[in-house]
Amino acid sequence: CLRKLYPSARITMVKRSTSFQPLEQLSDSDIAIVSSLKAGISVRPEFVVIASPATMHLNDLDELSHACDKFLLEKPIASSAVDGHRIQQIESERNLNIRVGHHLRFSETPQKFHELISAKPNGEILSLSLSYGQHLRYWRPLVSAQDSVTARRDLGGGVLRELSHEIDAMSFLLGRPSRV
């Protein structure tokens, strides 16, 4: 998505985990991959997307905010209220420009769906339901389900946090949901 928005920008992705991820599309899109925040900071970013596990957001923001002041912080913002309050303090103390969102909101499918729904007359859409029923072991076939961020509370996972994506999608498509 960033490559489409900024065709000539230098884009660097920090990949610190050993999880399987197809990387061909990134290299085909001229996106550099580095293995540490220090290496990412060395390219002097102008804008940073923090999409690490929620338990790492505070430390990532703290370290990256010495090199950059514009962020998209993927939800959930933090894994605890204490971390969330500290993120607010850092934002204020360092005069950061932070936006919170879900990066998949910018993918082609939800964008097109939003366009189609927005074209309908007000009130024509009476109901919209989003759900998922896939077992966790099928999400990332080469990663043990027990080791995934979703299954690990210490990494900020959990059912409600995962359902927050559907709640966010509903809010994006039609406004605040009446029932969750």
mmCIF file of C-alpha atoms in Angstrom:
data_model
loop_
_atom_site.group_PDB
_atom_site.id
_atom_site.type_symbol
_atom_site.label_atom_id
_atom_site.label_comp_id
_atom_site.label_asym_id
_atom_site.label_seq_id
_atom_site.Cartn_x
_atom_site.Cartn_y
_atom_site.Cartn_z
ATOM 1 C CA CYS A 1 0.000 0.000 0.000
ATOM 2 C CA LEU A 2 2.811 2.414 0.831
ATOM 3 C CA ARG A 3 4.507 1.673 -2.464
ATOM 4 C CA LYS A 4 1.306 2.533 -4.332
ATOM 5 C CA LEU A 5 0.919 5.764 -2.370
ATOM 6 C CA TYR A 6 4.568 6.741 -2.747
ATOM 7 C CA PRO A 7 5.923 5.159 -5.941
ATOM 8 C CA SER A 8 9.420 6.654 -5.646
ATOM 9 C CA ALA A 9 9.849 6.689 -1.842
ATOM 10 C CA ARG A 10 12.559 4.747 -0.054
ATOM 11 C CA ILE A 11 10.665 2.196 2.049
ATOM 12 C CA THR A 12 12.325 0.008 4.647
ATOM 13 C CA MET A 13 10.647 -2.733 6.672
ATOM 14 C CA VAL A 14 12.021 -4.033 9.948
ATOM 15 C CA LYS A 15 11.451 -7.780 10.229
ATOM 16 C CA ARG A 16 12.656 -8.977 13.620
ATOM 17 C CA SER A 17 10.710 -12.202 13.978
ATOM 18 C CA THR A 18 11.575 -15.621 12.668
ATOM 19 C CA SER A 19 7.999 -16.221 11.532
ATOM 20 C CA PHE A 20 7.393 -17.237 7.965
ATOM 21 C CA GLN A 21 6.295 -14.423 5.727
ATOM 22 C CA PRO A 22 6.423 -14.296 1.923
ATOM 23 C CA LEU A 23 8.942 -11.564 1.153
ATOM 24 C CA GLU A 24 9.099 -11.743 -2.645
ATOM 25 C CA GLN A 25 6.390 -9.106 -3.089
ATOM 26 C CA LEU A 26 8.343 -6.719 -0.893
ATOM 27 C CA SER A 27 11.600 -7.117 -2.786
ATOM 28 C CA ASP A 28 9.705 -6.947 -6.098
ATOM 29 C CA SER A 29 8.306 -3.600 -4.885
ATOM 30 C CA ASP A 30 11.793 -2.291 -4.034
ATOM 31 C CA ILE A 31 11.201 -2.442 -0.283
ATOM 32 C CA ALA A 32 14.327 -2.994 1.785
ATOM 33 C CA ILE A 33 14.172 -5.454 4.681
ATOM 34 C CA VAL A 34 16.335 -4.974 7.770
ATOM 35 C CA SER A 35 16.455 -6.990 10.973
ATOM 36 C CA SER A 36 16.572 -4.341 13.716
ATOM 37 C CA LEU A 37 15.088 -1.000 14.699
ATOM 38 C CA LYS A 38 18.610 0.422 14.797
ATOM 39 C CA ALA A 39 19.059 -0.501 11.124
ATOM 40 C CA GLY A 40 15.636 0.983 10.345
ATOM 41 C CA ILE A 41 16.487 4.206 12.169
ATOM 42 C CA SER A 42 19.753 4.487 10.251
ATOM 43 C CA VAL A 43 17.820 5.245 7.039
ATOM 44 C CA ARG A 44 16.402 8.370 8.774
ATOM 45 C CA PRO A 45 12.682 7.710 8.292
ATOM 46 C CA GLU A 46 10.243 10.585 7.790
ATOM 47 C CA PHE A 47 7.206 8.435 8.651
ATOM 48 C CA VAL A 48 6.961 5.147 10.547
ATOM 49 C CA VAL A 49 4.230 2.516 10.740
ATOM 50 C CA ILE A 50 4.432 0.568 13.989
ATOM 51 C CA ALA A 51 2.706 -2.780 13.395
ATOM 52 C CA SER A 52 4.655 -4.948 15.820
ATOM 53 C CA PRO A 53 2.869 -6.971 18.529
ATOM 54 C CA ALA A 54 1.046 -4.577 20.900
ATOM 55 C CA THR A 55 3.390 -5.511 23.759
ATOM 56 C CA MET A 56 6.252 -3.972 21.760
ATOM 57 C CA HIS A 57 4.527 -0.708 20.747
ATOM 58 C CA LEU A 58 5.699 1.347 23.734
ATOM 59 C CA ASN A 59 9.364 0.382 23.367
ATOM 60 C CA ASP A 60 9.261 0.694 19.578
ATOM 61 C CA LEU A 61 7.685 4.147 19.753
ATOM 62 C CA ASP A 62 10.094 5.247 22.482
ATOM 63 C CA GLU A 63 13.130 4.231 20.413
ATOM 64 C CA LEU A 64 11.848 5.378 17.018
ATOM 65 C CA SER A 65 10.576 8.736 18.297
ATOM 66 C CA HIS A 66 14.165 9.934 18.707
ATOM 67 C CA ALA A 67 14.535 9.703 14.922
ATOM 68 C CA CYS A 68 11.041 10.476 13.613
ATOM 69 C CA ASP A 69 7.932 12.364 14.696
ATOM 70 C CA LYS A 70 5.203 11.000 12.374
ATOM 71 C CA PHE A 71 3.615 7.619 13.100
ATOM 72 C CA LEU A 72 0.789 5.285 12.218
ATOM 73 C CA LEU A 73 0.404 3.162 15.339
ATOM 74 C CA GLU A 74 -1.495 0.006 14.560
ATOM 75 C CA LYS A 75 -4.251 -0.950 16.930
ATOM 76 C CA PRO A 76 -4.440 -2.123 19.566
ATOM 77 C CA ILE A 77 -2.355 0.840 20.728
ATOM 78 C CA ALA A 78 -0.873 -1.024 23.679
ATOM 79 C CA SER A 79 -1.244 -4.242 25.595
ATOM 80 C CA SER A 80 -2.058 -2.481 28.871
ATOM 81 C CA ALA A 81 -3.487 0.787 30.138
ATOM 82 C CA VAL A 82 -0.123 1.612 31.725
ATOM 83 C CA ASP A 83 1.623 1.300 28.349
ATOM 84 C CA GLY A 84 -1.163 3.296 26.699
ATOM 85 C CA HIS A 85 -0.733 6.154 29.171
ATOM 86 C CA ARG A 86 3.043 6.101 28.689
ATOM 87 C CA ILE A 87 2.547 6.285 24.893
ATOM 88 C CA GLN A 88 0.368 9.375 25.449
ATOM 89 C CA GLN A 89 3.098 10.922 27.618
ATOM 90 C CA ILE A 90 5.781 10.289 24.987
ATOM 91 C CA GLU A 91 3.518 11.738 22.294
ATOM 92 C CA SER A 92 3.032 14.910 24.340
ATOM 93 C CA GLU A 93 6.623 15.254 25.610
ATOM 94 C CA ARG A 94 8.173 14.780 22.162
ATOM 95 C CA ASN A 95 5.438 16.570 20.197
ATOM 96 C CA LEU A 96 4.744 13.508 18.040
ATOM 97 C CA ASN A 97 2.136 13.253 15.305
ATOM 98 C CA ILE A 98 0.530 9.836 15.887
ATOM 99 C CA ARG A 99 -2.448 8.398 14.068
ATOM 100 C CA VAL A 100 -3.996 5.123 15.148
ATOM 101 C CA GLY A 101 -5.350 2.707 12.612
ATOM 102 C CA HIS A 102 -5.336 -0.707 11.123
ATOM 103 C CA HIS A 103 -3.094 -0.951 8.079
ATOM 104 C CA LEU A 104 -5.413 -3.407 6.308
ATOM 105 C CA ARG A 105 -7.976 -0.614 6.119
ATOM 106 C CA PHE A 106 -5.861 0.679 3.229
ATOM 107 C CA SER A 107 -5.893 -2.554 1.238
ATOM 108 C CA GLU A 108 -7.798 -2.753 -2.027
ATOM 109 C CA THR A 109 -10.653 -4.982 -0.814
ATOM 110 C CA PRO A 110 -11.958 -2.834 2.074
ATOM 111 C CA GLN A 111 -11.368 0.333 0.023
ATOM 112 C CA LYS A 112 -13.505 -1.014 -2.838
ATOM 113 C CA PHE A 113 -16.167 -2.294 -0.428
ATOM 114 C CA HIS A 114 -16.288 1.145 1.223
ATOM 115 C CA GLU A 115 -16.644 2.778 -2.195
ATOM 116 C CA LEU A 116 -19.554 0.477 -3.110
ATOM 117 C CA ILE A 117 -21.348 1.023 0.203
ATOM 118 C CA SER A 118 -20.812 4.797 0.048
ATOM 119 C CA ALA A 119 -22.476 4.881 -3.387
ATOM 120 C CA LYS A 120 -25.750 3.592 -1.914
ATOM 121 C CA PRO A 121 -28.428 6.109 -0.839
ATOM 122 C CA ASN A 122 -28.532 6.842 2.886
ATOM 123 C CA GLY A 123 -30.555 4.205 4.703
ATOM 124 C CA GLU A 124 -30.427 1.602 1.938
ATOM 125 C CA ILE A 125 -27.954 -0.531 3.882
ATOM 126 C CA LEU A 126 -29.996 -1.860 6.797
ATOM 127 C CA SER A 127 -27.558 -4.388 8.165
ATOM 128 C CA LEU A 128 -23.957 -5.450 7.810
ATOM 129 C CA SER A 129 -22.385 -8.363 9.617
ATOM 130 C CA LEU A 130 -18.696 -9.249 9.718
ATOM 131 C CA SER A 131 -17.282 -12.381 11.277
ATOM 132 C CA TYR A 132 -14.582 -14.946 10.837
ATOM 133 C CA GLY A 133 -14.591 -18.615 11.554
ATOM 134 C CA GLN A 134 -11.194 -19.824 10.472
ATOM 135 C CA HIS A 135 -9.246 -21.868 12.974
ATOM 136 C CA LEU A 136 -6.061 -20.195 14.154
ATOM 137 C CA ARG A 137 -3.866 -23.005 12.817
ATOM 138 C CA TYR A 138 -4.850 -22.013 9.248
ATOM 139 C CA TRP A 139 -3.916 -18.326 9.552
ATOM 140 C CA ARG A 140 -0.190 -18.825 9.266
ATOM 141 C CA PRO A 141 0.352 -22.415 8.154
ATOM 142 C CA LEU A 142 4.065 -22.495 9.000
ATOM 143 C CA VAL A 143 3.656 -21.005 12.494
ATOM 144 C CA SER A 144 2.434 -23.044 15.443
ATOM 145 C CA ALA A 145 -0.968 -21.699 16.525
ATOM 146 C CA GLN A 146 0.198 -21.666 20.158
ATOM 147 C CA ASP A 147 3.127 -19.410 19.215
ATOM 148 C CA SER A 148 1.123 -16.870 17.203
ATOM 149 C CA VAL A 149 0.553 -13.331 18.451
ATOM 150 C CA THR A 150 -3.185 -14.038 18.501
ATOM 151 C CA ALA A 151 -2.811 -16.906 20.951
ATOM 152 C CA ARG A 152 -0.166 -15.314 23.173
ATOM 153 C CA ARG A 153 -1.417 -12.909 25.803
ATOM 154 C CA ASP A 154 2.169 -11.810 26.513
ATOM 155 C CA LEU A 155 2.310 -10.445 22.937
ATOM 156 C CA GLY A 156 -1.017 -8.637 23.235
ATOM 157 C CA GLY A 157 -3.192 -11.285 21.599
ATOM 158 C CA GLY A 158 -6.625 -12.431 22.524
ATOM 159 C CA VAL A 159 -10.060 -12.891 21.019
ATOM 160 C CA LEU A 160 -11.405 -9.384 21.721
ATOM 161 C CA ARG A 161 -8.272 -7.772 20.362
ATOM 162 C CA GLU A 162 -8.559 -9.842 17.205
ATOM 163 C CA LEU A 163 -12.261 -9.028 16.891
ATOM 164 C CA SER A 164 -11.304 -5.362 17.157
ATOM 165 C CA HIS A 165 -10.372 -5.634 13.477
ATOM 166 C CA GLU A 166 -13.965 -6.510 12.598
ATOM 167 C CA ILE A 167 -15.274 -3.757 14.873
ATOM 168 C CA ASP A 168 -12.914 -1.287 13.197
ATOM 169 C CA ALA A 169 -13.969 -2.480 9.737
ATOM 170 C CA MET A 170 -17.632 -2.030 10.622
ATOM 171 C CA SER A 171 -16.956 1.481 11.903
ATOM 172 C CA PHE A 172 -15.018 2.309 8.745
ATOM 173 C CA LEU A 173 -17.700 0.974 6.404
ATOM 174 C CA LEU A 174 -20.910 2.221 8.048
ATOM 175 C CA GLY A 175 -20.142 4.164 11.199
ATOM 176 C CA ARG A 176 -20.342 3.075 14.805
ATOM 177 C CA PRO A 177 -21.893 -0.407 15.134
ATOM 178 C CA SER A 178 -25.097 -0.704 17.137
ATOM 179 C CA ARG A 179 -24.263 -4.186 18.423
ATOM 180 C CA VAL A 180 -21.039 -6.183 18.907
#
